[in-house]
Amino acid sequence: MTDVAVVDYGMSNVRSVALAIKRVAPQLEVAVTSDANVVNRSVRVIFPGQGAMPDCMREMQARGLRGAVLEAAHDKPFLGICIGLQMLFEASEEGDTQGLGLLPGRVRRFPRQKMVDAQGARLKVPHMGWSQVRQTVAHPLWEGIPQDSRFYFVHSYFPDPGTRGLTAGESVYGVTFTCAAARDNVFAVQFHPERSEAMGLRLLANFLAWQPAVRHSTQEVAA
């Protein structure tokens, strides 16, 4: 049994995630894998991704990973990163793409008319760089991370959860948006913890120590 599976469907720099995990927990066995059986046999699962949502969904399904990801998100400690957060929702405006439907809500593009800073200067999309994160709930993955710590972002879309209770963290880029979502054994973030220096490594270490209660159902939200 593998300690940590990093799901590889060809749409992320998964090696950087694996290296960050080994840095904070060198004793753990980490598998970067596109094999559903390895994901199924792992203790914890990290689901990263970057790029266009339609491409990510297509490549994940083409590699036969959909079922393993759904199962992991129901019965293992599960961390989604960047597109790995967005894919958990029902649908995205990017290509009018259907997501996995594990979390209620849609993924939306930053609204062009609101992309201005406090001084009225135009903000570029994608949002790329360091931004503060406001923790909206107490959660084990925030342990030891001060409020308003900065994390590294690269994205043009963000999740709009269907229920307020899913939001675990918010950031501001023209608009206030959900940048962390949590439910049961799932925690997912829009930013890249593996590129966020000390606070990102702390979040990964917290994930590796996390012992959440898990569900035992594989029922998807109807599309």
Short mmCIF file of C-alpha atoms in Angstrom, two decimals:
data_model
loop_
_atom_site.label_atom_id
_atom_site.label_comp_id
_atom_site.label_asym_id
_atom_site.label_seq_id
_atom_site.Cartn_x
_atom_site.Cartn_y
_atom_site.Cartn_z
CA MET A 1 0.00 0.00 0.00
CA THR A 2 1.32 3.43 -0.99
CA ASP A 3 1.31 6.23 1.58
CA VAL A 4 0.53 9.03 -0.89
CA ALA A 5 -0.64 8.82 -4.50
CA VAL A 6 -0.19 11.92 -6.66
CA VAL A 7 -2.61 11.50 -9.56
CA ASP A 8 -0.90 12.03 -12.91
CA TYR A 9 -3.12 12.53 -15.95
CA GLY A 10 -0.59 14.52 -17.95
CA MET A 11 -1.85 18.00 -17.03
CA SER A 12 0.33 19.15 -14.16
CA ASN A 13 3.90 19.33 -12.92
CA VAL A 14 3.22 16.46 -10.57
CA ARG A 15 6.92 15.97 -9.86
CA SER A 16 7.06 19.29 -8.00
CA VAL A 17 4.16 18.17 -5.82
CA ALA A 18 5.89 14.86 -5.08
CA LEU A 19 9.17 16.60 -4.26
CA ALA A 20 7.39 18.95 -1.86
CA ILE A 21 5.78 15.97 -0.12
CA LYS A 22 9.14 14.22 0.20
CA ARG A 23 10.62 17.39 1.62
CA VAL A 24 8.15 17.55 4.51
CA ALA A 25 7.79 13.77 4.99
CA PRO A 26 10.85 11.92 3.62
CA GLN A 27 9.79 8.73 5.40
CA LEU A 28 6.63 8.33 3.29
CA GLU A 29 6.30 6.37 0.07
CA VAL A 30 5.02 8.74 -2.62
CA ALA A 31 3.81 7.44 -5.99
CA VAL A 32 3.28 9.71 -8.98
CA THR A 33 0.83 7.54 -10.89
CA SER A 34 -1.66 7.25 -13.72
CA ASP A 35 -2.60 3.75 -12.56
CA ALA A 36 -6.07 3.58 -10.99
CA ASN A 37 -5.06 0.51 -8.99
CA VAL A 38 -2.24 2.43 -7.29
CA VAL A 39 -4.66 5.24 -6.43
CA ASN A 40 -7.12 2.69 -5.03
CA ARG A 41 -4.41 1.12 -2.84
CA SER A 42 -3.07 4.41 -1.47
CA VAL A 43 -3.67 5.82 2.01
CA ARG A 44 -3.91 9.45 0.82
CA VAL A 45 -4.53 11.04 -2.55
CA ILE A 46 -3.39 14.35 -4.02
CA PHE A 47 -5.20 15.49 -7.17
CA PRO A 48 -3.30 18.37 -8.83
CA GLY A 49 -3.77 19.94 -12.24
CA GLN A 50 -3.16 22.97 -14.39
CA GLY A 51 -4.26 24.05 -17.85
CA ALA A 52 -7.70 24.13 -19.44
CA MET A 53 -10.55 22.37 -17.66
CA PRO A 54 -11.86 20.59 -20.80
CA ASP A 55 -8.42 19.13 -21.48
CA CYS A 56 -7.97 18.05 -17.87
CA MET A 57 -11.33 16.28 -17.73
CA ARG A 58 -10.71 14.56 -21.06
CA GLU A 59 -7.22 13.36 -20.14
CA MET A 60 -8.27 12.13 -16.69
CA GLN A 61 -11.09 10.07 -18.21
CA ALA A 62 -8.95 8.80 -21.08
CA ARG A 63 -6.51 7.34 -18.56
CA GLY A 64 -9.30 5.54 -16.69
CA LEU A 65 -8.82 7.57 -13.53
CA ARG A 66 -12.32 8.99 -13.02
CA GLY A 67 -13.59 6.14 -10.86
CA ALA A 68 -10.46 6.00 -8.72
CA VAL A 69 -10.58 9.76 -8.10
CA LEU A 70 -14.26 9.62 -7.16
CA GLU A 71 -13.66 6.70 -4.81
CA ALA A 72 -10.67 8.39 -3.20
CA ALA A 73 -12.65 11.58 -2.61
CA HIS A 74 -15.20 9.54 -0.67
CA ASP A 75 -13.02 7.30 1.45
CA LYS A 76 -9.49 8.73 1.80
CA PRO A 77 -7.85 11.98 2.93
CA PHE A 78 -8.00 13.89 -0.37
CA LEU A 79 -6.24 17.11 -1.41
CA GLY A 80 -7.15 18.90 -4.65
CA ILE A 81 -4.80 21.53 -6.10
CA CYS A 82 -5.64 24.22 -8.69
CA ILE A 83 -7.66 22.52 -11.47
CA GLY A 84 -7.89 19.62 -9.03
CA LEU A 85 -10.15 21.92 -7.00
CA GLN A 86 -12.21 23.10 -9.98
CA MET A 87 -12.80 19.59 -11.32
CA LEU A 88 -14.58 18.61 -8.09
CA PHE A 89 -17.50 20.93 -8.88
CA GLU A 90 -20.49 20.29 -11.12
CA ALA A 91 -19.49 22.36 -14.15
CA SER A 92 -17.18 25.09 -15.44
CA GLU A 93 -17.70 28.09 -17.71
CA GLU A 94 -14.42 27.11 -19.35
CA GLY A 95 -15.63 25.25 -22.41
CA ASP A 96 -19.00 24.65 -20.71
CA THR A 97 -17.39 21.57 -19.17
CA GLN A 98 -19.00 19.09 -16.82
CA GLY A 99 -16.96 18.40 -13.69
CA LEU A 100 -16.95 15.43 -11.34
CA GLY A 101 -19.97 16.70 -9.43
CA LEU A 102 -18.58 15.90 -6.00
CA LEU A 103 -19.23 19.42 -4.74
CA PRO A 104 -22.22 21.62 -5.63
CA GLY A 105 -21.46 24.78 -7.61
CA ARG A 106 -19.89 26.07 -10.80
CA VAL A 107 -16.48 27.34 -11.83
CA ARG A 108 -16.54 30.90 -13.19
CA ARG A 109 -14.14 33.15 -15.07
CA PHE A 110 -12.95 36.35 -13.43
CA PRO A 111 -15.47 38.99 -14.59
CA ARG A 112 -13.69 41.43 -16.90
CA GLN A 113 -15.68 44.46 -15.75
CA LYS A 114 -14.54 43.94 -12.14
CA MET A 115 -10.87 43.36 -12.83
CA VAL A 116 -9.56 46.57 -11.22
CA ASP A 117 -7.54 47.08 -8.04
CA ALA A 118 -8.22 49.51 -5.19
CA GLN A 119 -6.52 52.32 -7.15
CA GLY A 120 -8.59 51.63 -10.26
CA ALA A 121 -5.77 50.04 -12.26
CA ARG A 122 -6.71 47.19 -14.59
CA LEU A 123 -5.89 43.69 -13.31
CA LYS A 124 -4.62 41.06 -15.73
CA VAL A 125 -6.19 37.66 -16.18
CA PRO A 126 -4.86 35.09 -15.45
CA HIS A 127 -4.33 35.95 -11.82
CA MET A 128 -0.66 35.05 -11.41
CA GLY A 129 1.39 35.64 -8.29
CA TRP A 130 1.15 35.89 -4.52
CA SER A 131 -2.12 36.76 -2.77
CA GLN A 132 -3.33 36.69 0.80
CA VAL A 133 -5.69 33.94 1.89
CA ARG A 134 -8.34 34.59 4.55
CA GLN A 135 -9.27 31.45 6.42
CA THR A 136 -13.07 31.39 6.81
CA VAL A 137 -13.29 28.26 8.98
CA ALA A 138 -11.06 26.52 11.46
CA HIS A 139 -9.62 23.40 9.83
CA PRO A 140 -6.72 21.04 10.60
CA LEU A 141 -5.03 21.98 7.31
CA TRP A 142 -4.79 25.62 8.46
CA GLU A 143 -2.99 24.66 11.69
CA GLY A 144 0.13 26.78 12.19
CA ILE A 145 -0.67 29.00 9.18
CA PRO A 146 -1.34 32.61 10.22
CA GLN A 147 -4.44 34.36 8.97
CA ASP A 148 -3.84 36.28 5.71
CA SER A 149 -0.74 34.28 4.79
CA ARG A 150 0.27 34.56 1.14
CA PHE A 151 0.12 31.71 -1.35
CA TYR A 152 1.01 31.43 -5.03
CA PHE A 153 -1.79 31.45 -7.63
CA VAL A 154 -1.99 30.87 -11.39
CA HIS A 155 -5.59 30.78 -12.70
CA SER A 156 -8.27 32.50 -14.77
CA TYR A 157 -11.26 30.70 -13.21
CA PHE A 158 -12.43 30.13 -9.65
CA PRO A 159 -15.10 28.00 -7.95
CA ASP A 160 -18.45 29.46 -6.94
CA PRO A 161 -19.73 26.91 -4.39
CA GLY A 162 -23.43 26.14 -4.31
CA THR A 163 -23.42 26.29 -0.51
CA ARG A 164 -21.55 28.77 1.67
CA GLY A 165 -20.48 26.04 4.06
CA LEU A 166 -18.03 24.58 1.52
CA THR A 167 -15.76 27.63 1.58
CA ALA A 168 -12.71 27.23 3.81
CA GLY A 169 -10.66 30.15 2.47
CA GLU A 170 -11.08 33.28 0.37
CA SER A 171 -8.81 35.59 -1.56
CA VAL A 172 -9.34 38.85 -3.42
CA TYR A 173 -8.44 39.62 -7.02
CA GLY A 174 -10.87 42.20 -8.31
CA VAL A 175 -13.58 40.14 -6.60
CA THR A 176 -13.60 38.04 -3.46
CA PHE A 177 -13.47 34.39 -4.46
CA THR A 178 -13.33 30.97 -2.85
CA CYS A 179 -9.78 29.68 -2.93
CA ALA A 180 -10.18 26.73 -0.55
CA ALA A 181 -13.06 24.32 -0.16
CA ALA A 182 -13.56 21.64 2.46
CA ARG A 183 -16.05 18.89 3.17
CA ASP A 184 -15.55 15.75 5.23
CA ASN A 185 -12.32 14.11 4.03
CA VAL A 186 -11.81 16.50 1.10
CA PHE A 187 -9.76 19.71 1.19
CA ALA A 188 -8.96 21.51 -2.06
CA VAL A 189 -7.19 24.76 -2.88
CA GLN A 190 -6.94 27.04 -5.91
CA PHE A 191 -3.37 28.06 -5.10
CA HIS A 192 -0.26 25.91 -5.44
CA PRO A 193 1.05 24.86 -2.00
CA GLU A 194 4.09 23.21 -3.61
CA ARG A 195 5.09 26.66 -4.94
CA SER A 196 4.13 28.64 -1.83
CA GLU A 197 7.30 28.26 0.22
CA ALA A 198 7.00 27.81 4.00
CA MET A 199 3.22 28.19 4.30
CA GLY A 200 2.60 25.84 1.40
CA LEU A 201 4.87 23.22 2.90
CA ARG A 202 3.09 23.61 6.23
CA LEU A 203 -0.26 22.98 4.55
CA LEU A 204 1.11 19.84 2.90
CA ALA A 205 2.53 18.64 6.22
CA ASN A 206 -0.87 19.25 7.83
CA PHE A 207 -2.52 17.19 5.10
CA LEU A 208 -0.17 14.28 5.72
CA ALA A 209 -1.03 14.33 9.43
CA TRP A 210 -4.78 14.80 8.93
CA GLN A 211 -7.07 12.00 10.10
CA PRO A 212 -10.54 12.99 8.90
CA ALA A 213 -13.73 11.04 9.25
CA VAL A 214 -14.54 9.59 5.82
CA ARG A 215 -17.73 8.74 3.97
CA HIS A 216 -18.38 5.39 2.38
CA SER A 217 -20.49 6.26 -0.66
CA THR A 218 -19.52 6.69 -4.28
CA GLN A 219 -22.70 8.46 -5.38
CA GLU A 220 -22.08 11.44 -7.67
CA VAL A 221 -24.15 14.60 -7.88
CA ALA A 222 -26.40 14.25 -10.90
CA ALA A 223 -25.23 16.36 -13.82
#
